[in-house]
Coordinates of N, CA and C in Angstrom, one line a residue:
M1 N 0.8 -1.2 0.0 CA 0.0 0.0 0.0 C 0.8 1.3 0.0
K2 N 2.1 1.1 0.4 CA 3.0 2.3 0.4 C 3.1 2.9 -0.9
I3 N 3.3 2.1 -1.9 CA 3.5 2.6 -3.3 C 2.2 3.3 -3.8
L4 N 1.1 2.6 -3.6 CA -0.2 3.2 -4.0 C -0.5 4.5 -3.3
D5 N -0.2 4.5 -2.0 CA -0.5 5.8 -1.2 C 0.3 6.9 -1.8
E6 N 1.7 6.7 -2.0 CA 2.5 7.7 -2.6 C 2.1 8.1 -3.9
Q7 N 1.6 7.2 -4.8 CA 1.2 7.6 -6.1 C -0.1 8.4 -6.1
F8 N -1.0 8.1 -5.2 CA -2.2 8.8 -5.1 C -1.9 10.3 -4.7
R9 N -1.0 10.4 -3.7 CA -0.6 11.7 -3.2 C 0.1 12.6 -4.3
S10 N 0.8 11.9 -5.2 CA 1.5 12.5 -6.3 C 0.7 12.9 -7.5
A11 N -0.5 12.3 -7.7 CA -1.3 12.6 -8.9 C -1.6 14.1 -9.0
T12 N -1.4 14.6 -10.2 CA -1.7 16.0 -10.5 C -3.0 16.2 -11.1
L13 N -3.6 15.1 -11.6 CA -4.9 15.1 -12.3 C -5.6 13.8 -12.1
I14 N -6.9 13.9 -11.7 CA -7.7 12.6 -11.7 C -8.9 13.0 -12.5
Q15 N -9.0 12.2 -13.6 CA -10.1 12.5 -14.6 C -11.1 11.4 -14.7
R16 N -12.3 11.8 -14.6 CA -13.5 10.8 -14.7 C -13.9 10.9 -16.2
Q17 N -14.0 9.7 -16.8 CA -14.5 9.5 -18.2 C -15.6 8.6 -18.3
A18 N -16.3 8.6 -19.4 CA -17.4 7.7 -19.7 C -18.4 7.7 -18.5
G19 N -18.8 8.9 -18.1 CA -19.8 9.0 -17.0 C -19.3 8.4 -15.7
G20 N -18.0 8.4 -15.5 CA -17.5 7.9 -14.2 C -17.2 6.4 -14.3
A21 N -17.4 5.8 -15.4 CA -17.1 4.4 -15.6 C -15.5 4.1 -15.6
K22 N -14.8 5.2 -16.0 CA -13.4 5.0 -16.0 C -12.7 6.3 -15.2
V23 N -11.9 6.1 -14.3 CA -11.2 7.1 -13.5 C -9.7 7.0 -13.8
C24 N -9.1 8.0 -14.4 CA -7.7 7.9 -14.7 C -6.9 8.9 -13.8
F25 N -5.7 8.5 -13.4 CA -4.7 9.2 -12.6 C -3.5 9.6 -13.5
Y26 N -3.2 10.9 -13.4 CA -2.0 11.4 -14.1 C -1.0 12.0 -13.1
Y27 N 0.3 11.8 -13.5 CA 1.3 12.2 -12.6 C 2.3 13.2 -13.3
P28 N 3.1 13.9 -12.5 CA 4.1 14.8 -13.2 C 5.0 14.1 -14.1
K29 N 5.4 14.8 -15.3 CA 6.2 14.1 -16.3 C 7.5 13.6 -15.7
K30 N 8.1 14.3 -14.7 CA 9.3 13.9 -14.1 C 9.1 13.2 -12.8
Y31 N 8.1 12.4 -12.6 CA 7.8 11.7 -11.4 C 8.9 10.8 -11.0
K32 N 9.5 11.0 -9.8 CA 10.6 10.2 -9.3 C 10.2 9.3 -8.2
G33 N 8.9 9.1 -7.9 CA 8.5 8.4 -6.8 C 8.5 6.8 -7.0
L34 N 8.0 6.2 -6.0 CA 8.0 4.7 -6.0 C 7.1 4.2 -7.2
L35 N 7.5 3.1 -7.7 CA 6.8 2.4 -8.9 C 6.6 1.0 -8.5
F36 N 5.5 0.5 -9.1 CA 5.3 -1.0 -9.0 C 6.3 -1.7 -9.8
D37 N 6.5 -3.0 -9.5 CA 7.5 -3.8 -10.3 C 7.1 -4.0 -11.7
N38 N 5.8 -4.1 -12.0 CA 5.3 -4.3 -13.3 C 5.4 -3.0 -14.1
R39 N 6.3 -3.0 -15.1 CA 6.6 -1.8 -15.9 C 6.1 -1.9 -17.3
D40 N 5.2 -2.8 -17.5 CA 4.6 -3.0 -18.9 C 3.9 -1.6 -19.3
I41 N 3.7 -1.5 -20.6 CA 3.1 -0.3 -21.1 C 1.7 -0.1 -20.4
V42 N 0.9 -1.2 -20.6 CA -0.4 -1.2 -20.0 C -0.6 -2.6 -19.4
S43 N -1.1 -2.7 -18.2 CA -1.3 -4.0 -17.6 C -2.5 -4.0 -16.6
H44 N -3.5 -5.0 -16.9 CA -4.6 -5.2 -16.1 C -4.1 -6.0 -14.9
V45 N -3.9 -5.4 -13.8 CA -3.2 -6.1 -12.7 C -4.2 -6.7 -11.6
A46 N -5.3 -6.2 -11.6 CA -6.3 -6.8 -10.6 C -7.8 -6.4 -10.9
S47 N -8.6 -7.2 -10.3 CA -10.1 -6.9 -10.4 C -10.6 -6.8 -8.9
V48 N -11.5 -5.9 -8.7 CA -12.0 -5.8 -7.3 C -13.5 -5.9 -7.4
I49 N -14.1 -6.4 -6.3 CA -15.5 -6.4 -6.2 C -15.8 -5.4 -5.1
V50 N -16.6 -4.4 -5.3 CA -17.1 -3.4 -4.4 C -18.6 -3.6 -4.1
A51 N -18.9 -3.2 -2.8 CA -20.4 -3.3 -2.4 C -20.6 -2.3 -1.3
P52 N -21.8 -1.9 -1.2 CA -22.2 -0.9 -0.1 C -22.0 -1.7 1.2
Q53 N -21.6 -0.9 2.2 CA -21.5 -1.5 3.6 C -22.7 -2.3 4.1
S54 N -23.9 -1.7 3.7 CA -25.2 -2.2 4.2 C -25.7 -3.4 3.5
N55 N -25.2 -3.7 2.3 CA -25.7 -4.8 1.6 C -24.7 -5.4 0.6
K56 N -23.9 -6.3 1.0 CA -22.8 -6.9 0.2 C -23.3 -7.7 -1.0
E57 N -24.6 -7.9 -1.1 CA -25.1 -8.6 -2.2 C -25.2 -7.7 -3.5
K58 N -25.3 -6.4 -3.3 CA -25.4 -5.4 -4.3 C -23.9 -5.0 -4.8
K59 N -23.2 -6.0 -5.4 CA -21.8 -5.8 -5.6 C -21.6 -5.3 -7.1
M60 N -20.4 -4.8 -7.3 CA -20.0 -4.2 -8.6 C -18.5 -4.5 -8.8
R61 N -18.2 -5.0 -10.1 CA -16.8 -5.3 -10.3 C -16.1 -4.1 -11.0
A62 N -14.8 -4.0 -10.8 CA -13.9 -3.0 -11.4 C -12.6 -3.5 -11.7
K63 N -12.0 -3.1 -12.7 CA -10.6 -3.5 -13.2 C -9.6 -2.4 -12.8
L64 N -8.4 -2.8 -12.3 CA -7.4 -1.8 -12.0 C -6.2 -2.0 -13.0
F65 N -5.7 -0.9 -13.5 CA -4.7 -0.9 -14.5 C -3.4 -0.1 -14.1
L66 N -2.3 -0.6 -14.5 CA -1.0 0.1 -14.3 C -0.5 0.5 -15.6
V67 N 0.2 1.6 -15.7 CA 0.9 2.0 -16.9 C 2.3 2.3 -16.5
R68 N 3.3 1.5 -16.9 CA 4.7 1.7 -16.7 C 5.0 1.9 -15.2
G69 N 4.4 1.0 -14.4 CA 4.7 1.0 -12.9 C 3.9 2.0 -12.1
R70 N 3.0 2.8 -12.8 CA 2.1 3.7 -12.1 C 0.7 3.3 -12.1
F71 N 0.0 3.4 -11.0 CA -1.5 3.2 -11.0 C -2.1 4.1 -12.0
F72 N -2.8 3.6 -13.0 CA -3.4 4.5 -14.0 C -4.9 4.7 -13.9
S73 N -5.6 3.5 -13.8 CA -7.1 3.7 -13.9 C -7.8 2.6 -13.1
I74 N -9.0 2.9 -12.8 CA -10.0 2.0 -12.3 C -11.2 2.1 -13.3
E75 N -11.6 0.9 -13.8 CA -12.6 0.9 -14.8 C -13.8 -0.1 -14.5
F76 N -15.0 0.5 -14.5 CA -16.2 -0.2 -14.2 C -16.9 -0.6 -15.5
P77 N -17.6 -1.7 -15.6 CA -18.3 -2.1 -16.8 C -19.5 -1.2 -17.1
K78 N -20.0 -0.6 -16.1 CA -21.1 0.4 -16.3 C -20.9 1.6 -15.4
R79 N -21.6 2.7 -15.7 CA -21.4 3.9 -14.9 C -21.9 3.6 -13.5
P80 N -20.9 3.8 -12.5 CA -21.3 3.5 -11.1 C -22.6 4.2 -10.6
E81 N -22.7 5.5 -11.0 CA -23.9 6.2 -10.5 C -25.2 5.6 -11.0
A82 N -25.2 5.2 -12.2 CA -26.4 4.6 -12.8 C -26.6 3.2 -12.1
Y83 N -25.6 2.5 -12.0 CA -25.7 1.1 -11.4 C -26.3 1.3 -9.9
M84 N -25.7 2.2 -9.2 CA -26.2 2.4 -7.8 C -27.6 2.9 -7.7
Q85 N -28.0 3.8 -8.6 CA -29.3 4.3 -8.6 C -30.3 3.2 -8.9
K86 N -30.0 2.4 -9.9 CA -30.9 1.3 -10.3 C -31.1 0.3 -9.2
R87 N -30.1 0.1 -8.4 CA -30.2 -0.9 -7.2 C -30.5 -0.2 -5.9
G88 N -30.8 1.0 -6.0 CA -31.3 1.7 -4.7 C -30.2 2.0 -3.7
I89 N -29.0 2.2 -4.2 CA -27.8 2.5 -3.3 C -27.7 4.0 -3.3
D90 N -27.7 4.6 -2.0 CA -27.5 6.0 -1.9 C -26.0 6.2 -1.4
I91 N -25.2 6.6 -2.4 CA -23.7 6.7 -2.2 C -23.5 7.8 -1.1
N92 N -24.3 8.7 -0.9 CA -24.2 9.7 0.2 C -24.3 9.1 1.6
K93 N -25.1 8.0 1.6 CA -25.4 7.4 3.0 C -24.7 6.1 3.2
D94 N -24.3 5.5 2.1 CA -23.7 4.2 2.2 C -22.4 4.0 1.4
E95 N -21.3 4.1 2.1 CA -20.0 4.0 1.5 C -19.7 2.7 0.8
L96 N -19.1 2.7 -0.3 CA -18.7 1.4 -1.0 C -17.4 0.9 -0.4
R97 N -17.3 -0.4 -0.3 CA -16.1 -1.0 0.3 C -15.6 -2.1 -0.7
V98 N -14.3 -2.3 -0.7 CA -13.8 -3.4 -1.5 C -14.0 -4.7 -0.6
I99 N -14.6 -5.7 -1.3 CA -14.9 -6.9 -0.5 C -14.1 -8.1 -1.1
T100 N -13.6 -8.0 -2.3 CA -12.7 -9.0 -2.9 C -11.7 -8.4 -3.8
V101 N -10.5 -8.9 -3.8 CA -9.4 -8.5 -4.8 C -8.9 -9.7 -5.5
E102 N -8.9 -9.7 -6.8 CA -8.3 -10.8 -7.6 C -7.0 -10.2 -8.2
S103 N -5.9 -10.6 -7.7 CA -4.6 -10.1 -8.4 C -4.2 -10.9 -9.5
Y104 N -3.7 -10.3 -10.5 CA -3.2 -11.0 -11.7 C -1.7 -10.8 -11.9
I105 N -1.0 -10.4 -10.8 CA 0.4 -10.2 -10.9 C 1.1 -11.1 -9.8
K106 N 2.2 -11.5 -10.0 CA 3.0 -12.3 -9.0 C 3.5 -11.3 -8.0
T107 N 3.5 -11.7 -6.6 CA 4.0 -10.9 -5.6 C 5.2 -11.4 -5.0

C-alpha cells in the first residue's frame, strides 16, 4: 500500500471519463516516486468487487490498470452512478467498500 499511497498523493490530475465508468490518474512528467515492479506499457493487474457496507449482495466489479509502474485507472463495466441508482444504493449514505481482490500479478 505504500507505493499506491505515494502515487495517489503525487497525482496531479484525476479525470473521470465515460460517465464515471473510468477514472484515470495522471502524474508529473518527471515523477521520481515509487513504482510498482510491473513496468509494462499497460497492464490489467487486478479486479476488485465493491459493495455498499449495508448490503454486500449489491456488488459491482472494477478492473485496475497500471501503466509503466504507475497506477493509472479503475474501470467499471457500467457507470457506477447509474448502477447504484438502479439498485437503490445511496452513495451519500452508504459508502462502498472493497470486498474481494483478484490479483493478476505475482507478488
